């Protein structure tokens, strides 16, 4: 026969992930740039893009280049460090001009670079609901005339539509429970 035995096991859990947090993306001639707010050089940073090439500079500036006009690109930025859980966030553009940041369970529209007119903000991107319109996302977008916001959206950021001077119609669903300061400031057509 055999005799039962036991031994103590000791383990240390991994530290929490450093999930990248991002500034608002900016359009460039052939892609976009975005600054990582919580950049920490002690982590290894990497990125992939569905279209174009991605670079991450030592100051946390992410640049996606080589994106053909009228196409979309999605960049995923990840962090790794020994003893720490990996973290990631996705930033991208849609073919119709919405720049966005995708988190674990939701998407924020961070900027609009489309052709304007009457637009409908998408209710989801990449199978995740669009739940917020970020601060200044449409700021000064004089080509907008009408905006329909989907029922998935619960918040509209500060100055989100400020100085969209040709905007005459905005459809805001009852799902929106928070509207930031000056969200529609300078929208003289409303």
Coordinates of N, CA and C in Angstrom, one line a residue:
X1 N 0.8 -1.2 0.0 CA 0.0 0.0 0.0 C 0.8 1.3 0.0
X2 N 0.1 2.3 0.0 CA 0.7 3.7 0.0 C 0.2 4.5 1.2
X3 N 0.9 5.4 1.6 CA 0.5 6.3 2.7 C 0.3 7.7 2.1
X4 N -0.8 8.3 2.5 CA -1.2 9.7 2.0 C -0.1 10.7 2.4
X5 N 0.1 11.7 1.7 CA 1.0 12.8 2.0 C 0.6 14.1 1.6
X6 N 1.2 15.1 2.0 CA 0.9 16.5 1.6 C 2.1 17.3 1.7
X7 N 2.1 18.4 1.0 CA 3.2 19.4 1.0 C 2.6 20.8 0.8
X8 N 3.1 21.7 1.5 CA 2.6 23.1 1.3 C 3.0 23.7 0.0
X9 N 2.1 24.4 -0.6 CA 2.4 25.1 -1.9 C 2.2 26.6 -1.7
X10 N 3.2 27.3 -2.1 CA 3.1 28.8 -2.0 C 3.2 29.4 -3.4
X11 N 2.4 30.4 -3.7 CA 2.4 31.0 -5.0 C 2.1 32.5 -4.8
X12 N 2.6 33.2 -5.7 CA 2.3 34.7 -5.8 C 1.5 35.0 -7.0
X13 N 0.4 35.6 -6.9 CA -0.4 36.0 -8.0 C 0.3 37.1 -8.8
X14 N -0.1 37.1 -10.1 CA 0.5 38.2 -11.0 C -0.2 39.5 -10.6
X15 N 0.6 40.6 -10.8 CA 0.1 41.9 -10.6 C -1.0 42.3 -11.6
X16 N -1.8 43.2 -11.4 CA -2.8 43.6 -12.3 C -2.2 44.1 -13.6
X17 N -3.0 44.0 -14.7 CA -2.6 44.4 -16.0 C -2.5 46.0 -16.1
X18 N -1.6 46.4 -16.9 CA -1.5 47.8 -17.3 C -2.3 47.9 -18.6
X19 N -3.5 48.3 -18.5 CA -4.3 48.4 -19.7 C -4.1 49.8 -20.3
X20 N -3.6 49.9 -21.5 CA -3.3 51.3 -22.0 C -4.5 52.2 -22.1
X21 N -4.3 53.4 -21.6 CA -5.4 54.4 -21.8 C -4.9 55.4 -22.8
X22 N -5.8 55.9 -23.7 CA -5.4 56.7 -24.8 C -6.0 58.0 -24.9
X23 N -5.3 59.0 -25.4 CA -5.8 60.3 -25.8 C -6.7 60.1 -27.0
X24 N -7.4 61.2 -27.5 CA -8.2 61.1 -28.7 C -7.3 60.9 -29.9
X25 N -7.6 60.0 -30.7 CA -6.8 59.8 -32.0 C -6.9 61.0 -32.9
X26 N -5.9 61.2 -33.7 CA -5.8 62.3 -34.7 C -5.6 61.7 -36.0
X27 N -6.4 62.1 -37.0 CA -6.2 61.7 -38.4 C -4.9 62.2 -39.0
X28 N -4.2 61.4 -39.8 CA -3.1 61.9 -40.5 C -3.4 61.6 -42.0
X29 N -2.5 62.0 -42.9 CA -2.7 61.8 -44.3 C -3.0 60.4 -44.7
X30 N -2.3 59.4 -44.0 CA -2.4 58.0 -44.4 C -2.6 57.1 -43.2
X31 N -3.4 57.6 -42.2 CA -3.7 56.8 -41.0 C -4.1 57.7 -39.8
X32 N -3.5 57.4 -38.7 CA -3.8 58.2 -37.5 C -2.7 58.0 -36.4
X33 N -2.7 58.9 -35.5 CA -1.8 58.9 -34.3 C -2.6 58.9 -33.1
X34 N -2.1 58.4 -32.0 CA -2.8 58.5 -30.7 C -1.7 58.4 -29.6
X35 N -1.8 59.2 -28.6 CA -0.9 59.2 -27.5 C -1.4 58.3 -26.4
X36 N -0.5 57.4 -25.8 CA -0.8 56.6 -24.7 C -0.6 57.5 -23.4
X37 N -1.7 57.6 -22.7 CA -1.7 58.5 -21.5 C -0.8 57.9 -20.4
X38 N -0.9 56.6 -20.2 CA -0.2 55.9 -19.1 C 1.0 55.2 -19.5
X39 N 1.7 55.7 -20.5 CA 2.9 55.1 -21.0 C 3.9 54.9 -19.8
X40 N 4.5 53.7 -19.7 CA 5.5 53.4 -18.7 C 6.6 52.6 -19.4
X41 N 7.8 53.1 -19.5 CA 8.9 52.5 -20.2 C 9.3 51.2 -19.6
X42 N 8.9 50.9 -18.4 CA 9.3 49.6 -17.8 C 8.5 48.4 -18.4
X43 N 7.5 48.7 -19.2 CA 6.7 47.7 -19.8 C 7.2 47.5 -21.3
X44 N 7.0 46.4 -21.8 CA 7.2 46.2 -23.3 C 5.9 46.5 -24.0
X45 N 5.9 47.4 -24.9 CA 4.7 47.8 -25.7 C 4.8 47.2 -27.1
X46 N 3.7 46.7 -27.6 CA 3.6 46.2 -28.9 C 2.3 46.6 -29.5
X47 N 2.2 46.5 -30.9 CA 1.0 46.8 -31.5 C 0.8 46.1 -32.8
X48 N -0.4 45.9 -33.2 CA -0.7 45.3 -34.5 C -1.8 46.1 -35.1
X49 N -1.8 46.2 -36.5 CA -2.8 47.0 -37.2 C -3.4 46.1 -38.3
X50 N -4.7 46.2 -38.5 CA -5.4 45.4 -39.5 C -5.1 45.9 -40.9
X51 N -4.7 47.2 -41.0 CA -4.3 47.8 -42.2 C -3.2 48.8 -41.9
X52 N -2.1 48.8 -42.7 CA -1.0 49.8 -42.5 C 0.0 49.2 -41.5
X53 N 0.9 50.1 -41.1 CA 2.0 49.7 -40.2 C 1.9 50.5 -38.9
X54 N 2.2 49.9 -37.8 CA 2.1 50.6 -36.5 C 3.5 50.7 -35.9
X55 N 3.8 51.9 -35.3 CA 5.0 52.1 -34.5 C 4.6 52.7 -33.2
X56 N 5.3 52.4 -32.2 CA 5.1 53.0 -30.8 C 6.5 53.6 -30.4
X57 N 6.5 54.9 -30.3 CA 7.7 55.6 -29.9 C 8.0 55.5 -28.4
X58 N 9.2 55.8 -28.0 CA 9.6 55.8 -26.6 C 8.9 56.7 -25.7
X59 N 8.1 57.7 -26.3 CA 7.3 58.6 -25.5 C 5.8 58.2 -25.4
X60 N 5.5 57.0 -26.0 CA 4.1 56.5 -26.0 C 3.3 57.0 -27.2
X61 N 3.8 57.6 -28.2 CA 3.1 58.0 -29.3 C 2.9 56.8 -30.3
X62 N 1.7 56.5 -30.6 CA 1.4 55.4 -31.5 C 1.0 56.0 -32.9
X63 N 1.7 55.5 -33.9 CA 1.4 56.0 -35.3 C 1.0 54.8 -36.2
X64 N -0.1 55.0 -36.9 CA -0.5 54.0 -37.9 C -0.4 54.7 -39.2
X65 N 0.4 54.1 -40.1 CA 0.6 54.7 -41.4 C 0.3 53.7 -42.5
X66 N 0.2 54.2 -43.8 CA -0.1 53.3 -44.9 C -1.5 52.8 -45.0
X67 N -2.4 53.5 -44.5 CA -3.9 53.1 -44.6 C -4.4 53.8 -45.8
X68 N -4.9 53.0 -46.7 CA -5.5 53.6 -48.0 C -6.7 54.4 -47.7
X69 N -6.9 55.5 -48.5 CA -8.1 56.3 -48.4 C -9.4 55.5 -48.5
X70 N -10.3 55.8 -47.6 CA -11.6 55.2 -47.6 C -11.6 53.8 -47.0
X71 N -10.5 53.4 -46.4 CA -10.5 52.1 -45.7 C -10.4 52.3 -44.2
X72 N -10.6 51.2 -43.5 CA -10.5 51.3 -42.0 C -9.3 50.6 -41.6
X73 N -8.9 50.9 -40.4 CA -7.8 50.2 -39.7 C -8.0 50.1 -38.2
X74 N -7.7 49.0 -37.6 CA -7.8 48.8 -36.2 C -6.5 48.5 -35.7
X75 N -6.0 49.2 -34.6 CA -4.8 48.9 -34.0 C -5.0 48.4 -32.6
X76 N -4.3 47.3 -32.2 CA -4.4 46.8 -30.9 C -3.1 47.0 -30.2
X77 N -3.1 47.7 -29.0 CA -1.8 48.0 -28.3 C -1.8 47.1 -27.1
X78 N -0.7 46.4 -26.8 CA -0.6 45.5 -25.7 C 0.6 45.9 -24.8
X79 N 0.5 45.5 -23.6 CA 1.6 45.7 -22.6 C 2.0 44.3 -22.1
X80 N 3.3 44.1 -21.9 CA 3.8 42.9 -21.2 C 4.9 43.3 -20.2
X81 N 5.0 42.5 -19.1 CA 6.0 42.7 -18.2 C 6.1 41.5 -17.3
X82 N 7.2 41.0 -17.0 CA 7.4 39.8 -16.1 C 6.6 40.0 -14.8
X83 N 5.8 39.1 -14.4 CA 5.1 39.1 -13.2 C 3.8 39.9 -13.2
X84 N 3.4 40.4 -14.4 CA 2.2 41.2 -14.6 C 1.4 40.6 -15.7
X85 N 0.1 40.7 -15.4 CA -0.9 40.2 -16.4 C -0.8 41.1 -17.6
X86 N -0.9 40.6 -18.9 CA -0.8 41.4 -20.1 C -2.1 42.3 -20.1
X87 N -1.9 43.5 -20.7 CA -3.1 44.4 -20.9 C -3.2 44.8 -22.4
X88 N -4.4 45.2 -22.8 CA -4.5 45.6 -24.2 C -5.7 46.6 -24.4
X89 N -5.7 47.4 -25.4 CA -6.8 48.2 -25.8 C -6.7 48.3 -27.3
X90 N -7.8 48.6 -27.9 CA -7.9 48.7 -29.4 C -8.4 50.0 -29.8
X91 N -7.8 50.6 -30.8 CA -8.2 51.9 -31.3 C -8.3 51.7 -32.8
X92 N -9.2 52.3 -33.5 CA -9.4 52.1 -34.9 C -10.2 53.2 -35.6
X93 N -10.4 53.0 -36.9 CA -11.2 53.8 -37.7 C -12.2 52.9 -38.4
X94 N -13.4 53.5 -38.7 CA -14.4 52.8 -39.5 C -14.3 53.4 -40.9
X95 N -14.8 52.7 -41.9 CA -14.7 53.1 -43.3 C -15.5 54.4 -43.5
X96 N -16.5 54.7 -42.6 CA -17.3 55.9 -42.7 C -16.9 57.0 -41.8
X97 N -15.6 56.9 -41.3 CA -15.0 58.1 -40.6 C -15.1 58.2 -39.1
X98 N -15.5 57.2 -38.4 CA -15.5 57.2 -36.9 C -14.2 56.6 -36.4
X99 N -13.5 57.4 -35.6 CA -12.3 56.9 -34.8 C -12.9 56.5 -33.5
X100 N -12.4 55.4 -33.0 CA -12.9 54.8 -31.8 C -11.9 54.1 -30.9
X101 N -12.2 54.0 -29.6 CA -11.4 53.2 -28.7 C -12.3 52.1 -28.2
X102 N -11.8 50.9 -28.3 CA -12.5 49.7 -27.9 C -12.0 49.1 -26.6
X103 N -12.8 49.1 -25.6 CA -12.4 48.5 -24.3 C -12.9 47.1 -24.2
X104 N -12.8 46.5 -23.0 CA -13.2 45.1 -22.8 C -14.6 44.8 -23.2
X105 N -15.5 45.7 -22.8 CA -16.9 45.4 -23.1 C -17.7 46.5 -23.8
X106 N -17.0 47.6 -24.2 CA -17.7 48.7 -24.9 C -16.8 49.5 -25.7
X107 N -17.4 50.4 -26.5 CA -16.6 51.3 -27.5 C -17.0 52.7 -27.2
X108 N -16.0 53.6 -27.3 CA -16.2 55.0 -27.3 C -15.9 55.6 -28.6
X109 N -16.8 56.5 -29.2 CA -16.4 57.2 -30.4 C -15.6 58.4 -29.9
X110 N -14.4 58.5 -30.5 CA -13.4 59.5 -30.0 C -13.2 60.7 -30.9
X111 N -13.5 60.5 -32.2 CA -13.4 61.6 -33.2 C -14.1 61.2 -34.5
X112 N -14.6 62.2 -35.2 CA -15.2 61.9 -36.5 C -14.4 62.6 -37.6
X113 N -14.1 61.9 -38.6 CA -13.3 62.4 -39.7 C -14.0 62.1 -41.1
X114 N -15.3 61.8 -41.0 CA -16.0 61.5 -42.2 C -16.4 62.7 -43.0
X115 N -17.3 62.5 -44.1 CA -17.6 63.5 -45.0 C -18.8 64.4 -44.5
X116 N -19.5 64.0 -43.4 CA -20.5 64.8 -42.9 C -21.9 64.6 -43.5
X117 N -22.7 65.6 -43.4 CA -24.1 65.5 -43.9 C -24.9 64.9 -42.7
X118 N -25.9 64.1 -43.1 CA -26.7 63.4 -42.1 C -26.1 62.1 -41.7
X119 N -25.7 61.9 -40.5 CA -25.0 60.7 -40.1 C -25.7 59.9 -39.0
X120 N -25.4 58.7 -38.9 CA -25.9 57.8 -37.8 C -24.7 57.2 -37.2
X121 N -24.6 57.4 -35.9 CA -23.5 56.8 -35.1 C -23.8 55.3 -35.0
X122 N -22.8 54.5 -35.3 CA -23.1 53.0 -35.2 C -23.4 52.6 -33.8
X123 N -24.3 51.6 -33.7 CA -24.7 51.1 -32.4 C -23.7 50.1 -31.8
X124 N -22.9 49.5 -32.7 CA -21.8 48.6 -32.2 C -20.7 48.6 -33.3
X125 N -19.5 48.3 -32.8 CA -18.3 48.2 -33.6 C -17.6 46.9 -33.1
X126 N -17.3 46.0 -34.0 CA -16.6 44.8 -33.6 C -17.4 44.0 -32.5
X127 N -18.7 43.9 -32.7 CA -19.5 43.2 -31.7 C -19.6 43.7 -30.3
X128 N -19.1 44.9 -30.1 CA -19.2 45.6 -28.8 C -20.1 46.8 -29.0
X129 N -20.9 47.1 -28.0 CA -21.8 48.3 -28.1 C -21.1 49.6 -28.0
X130 N -21.5 50.6 -28.8 CA -21.0 51.9 -28.6 C -21.8 52.6 -27.5
X131 N -21.1 52.8 -26.4 CA -21.8 53.3 -25.2 C -21.5 54.8 -24.9
X132 N -20.5 55.4 -25.5 CA -20.3 56.8 -25.2 C -19.7 57.5 -26.4
X133 N -20.0 58.8 -26.4 CA -19.4 59.7 -27.4 C -18.4 60.6 -26.6
X134 N -17.1 60.5 -26.9 CA -16.1 61.1 -26.1 C -16.1 62.6 -26.2
X135 N -15.3 63.2 -25.2 CA -15.2 64.6 -25.1 C -14.6 65.1 -26.5
X136 N -15.3 66.1 -27.0 CA -14.8 66.8 -28.2 C -14.8 65.9 -29.5
X137 N -15.5 64.8 -29.5 CA -15.5 63.9 -30.6 C -15.9 64.5 -31.9
X138 N -16.8 65.4 -32.0 CA -17.3 66.0 -33.2 C -17.0 67.5 -33.2
X139 N -16.2 68.0 -32.3 CA -15.9 69.4 -32.1 C -15.5 70.1 -33.4
X140 N -16.3 71.2 -33.7 CA -16.0 72.0 -34.9 C -16.2 71.3 -36.2
X141 N -17.0 70.3 -36.2 CA -17.2 69.5 -37.4 C -18.4 70.2 -38.2
X142 N -18.0 71.2 -39.0 CA -19.0 72.1 -39.7 C -19.7 71.4 -40.8
X143 N -19.3 70.2 -41.2 CA -19.9 69.5 -42.3 C -21.1 68.7 -41.8
X144 N -21.4 68.6 -40.5 CA -22.5 67.8 -40.0 C -23.8 68.6 -40.1
X145 N -24.9 68.0 -40.5 CA -26.2 68.6 -40.6 C -27.2 68.0 -39.7
X146 N -27.1 66.6 -39.5 CA -28.0 65.9 -38.6 C -27.2 64.7 -38.1
X147 N -27.5 64.3 -36.8 CA -26.9 63.2 -36.1 C -28.0 62.4 -35.5
X148 N -27.9 61.1 -35.7 CA -28.8 60.1 -35.0 C -27.9 59.3 -34.1
X149 N -28.2 59.3 -32.8 CA -27.4 58.6 -31.8 C -28.1 57.3 -31.5
X150 N -27.4 56.2 -31.4 CA -28.1 54.9 -31.2 C -28.5 54.7 -29.7
X151 N -29.4 53.7 -29.5 CA -29.9 53.5 -28.1 C -28.8 52.8 -27.2
X152 N -27.7 52.4 -27.8 CA -26.7 51.8 -27.0 C -25.9 52.9 -26.2
X153 N -25.9 54.1 -26.7 CA -25.2 55.2 -26.1 C -25.9 55.7 -24.8
X154 N -25.0 55.8 -23.7 CA -25.5 56.3 -22.4 C -24.9 57.6 -22.0
X155 N -23.8 58.0 -22.7 CA -23.2 59.3 -22.3 C -22.6 60.0 -23.5
X156 N -22.7 61.3 -23.4 CA -22.2 62.2 -24.4 C -21.2 63.1 -23.7
X157 N -20.0 63.2 -24.1 CA -18.9 63.9 -23.4 C -19.0 65.4 -23.6
X158 N -18.2 66.1 -22.8 CA -18.1 67.5 -22.8 C -17.6 68.0 -24.2
X159 N -18.3 69.0 -24.7 CA -18.0 69.6 -26.0 C -18.0 68.7 -27.1
X160 N -18.8 67.6 -27.0 CA -18.8 66.5 -28.0 C -19.2 67.0 -29.3
X161 N -20.2 67.9 -29.4 CA -20.7 68.5 -30.7 C -20.5 70.0 -30.8
X162 N -19.7 70.5 -29.9 CA -19.5 72.0 -29.8 C -19.0 72.5 -31.2
X163 N -19.6 73.6 -31.6 CA -19.3 74.4 -32.8 C -19.5 73.6 -34.1
X164 N -20.4 72.7 -34.0 CA -20.9 72.1 -35.3 C -22.0 73.0 -35.8
X165 N -21.5 74.1 -36.5 CA -22.4 75.2 -36.7 C -23.5 75.0 -37.7
X166 N -23.4 73.9 -38.5 CA -24.5 73.6 -39.5 C -25.4 72.5 -39.0
X167 N -25.2 72.0 -37.8 CA -26.0 71.0 -37.2 C -27.4 71.5 -36.9
X168 N -28.4 70.9 -37.5 CA -29.8 71.4 -37.2 C -30.7 70.3 -36.5
X169 N -30.3 69.1 -36.6 CA -31.1 68.0 -35.9 C -30.2 67.0 -35.2
X170 N -30.5 66.7 -34.0 CA -29.8 65.7 -33.2 C -30.9 64.8 -32.6
X171 N -30.8 63.5 -32.8 CA -31.8 62.6 -32.2 C -31.1 61.9 -31.1
X172 N -31.5 62.2 -29.8 CA -30.9 61.6 -28.6 C -31.9 60.7 -28.0
X173 N -31.5 59.4 -27.9 CA -32.4 58.4 -27.3 C -32.5 58.6 -25.8
X174 N -33.5 58.0 -25.2 CA -33.7 58.0 -23.7 C -32.6 57.3 -23.0
X175 N -31.9 56.4 -23.7 CA -30.8 55.7 -23.0 C -29.6 56.6 -22.5
X176 N -29.6 57.8 -23.1 CA -28.5 58.8 -22.7 C -28.9 59.4 -21.4
X177 N -28.0 59.1 -20.4 CA -28.3 59.6 -19.0 C -27.3 60.6 -18.6
X178 N -26.3 60.9 -19.4 CA -25.3 61.9 -19.0 C -24.8 62.7 -20.3
X179 N -24.9 64.0 -20.1 CA -24.5 64.9 -21.2 C -23.5 65.9 -20.6
X180 N -22.3 65.9 -21.1 CA -21.2 66.7 -20.6 C -21.4 68.2 -20.8
X181 N -20.6 69.0 -20.1 CA -20.7 70.4 -20.2 C -20.4 70.9 -21.6
X182 N -21.2 71.9 -22.1 CA -21.0 72.5 -23.4 C -21.1 71.5 -24.5
X183 N -21.8 70.4 -24.4 CA -21.8 69.4 -25.4 C -22.3 69.9 -26.7
X184 N -23.2 70.9 -26.7 CA -23.7 71.5 -28.0 C -23.5 73.0 -28.1
X185 N -22.5 73.5 -27.4 CA -22.2 74.9 -27.4 C -21.8 75.3 -28.8
X186 N -22.3 76.5 -29.2 CA -22.0 77.0 -30.5 C -22.7 76.3 -31.7
X187 N -23.7 75.5 -31.4 CA -24.4 74.8 -32.4 C -25.6 75.7 -32.7
X188 N -25.4 76.7 -33.5 CA -26.4 77.8 -33.7 C -27.6 77.3 -34.5
X189 N -27.6 76.2 -35.2 CA -28.8 75.7 -35.9 C -29.7 74.9 -35.1
X190 N -29.4 74.6 -33.8 CA -30.2 73.8 -33.0 C -31.2 74.6 -32.2

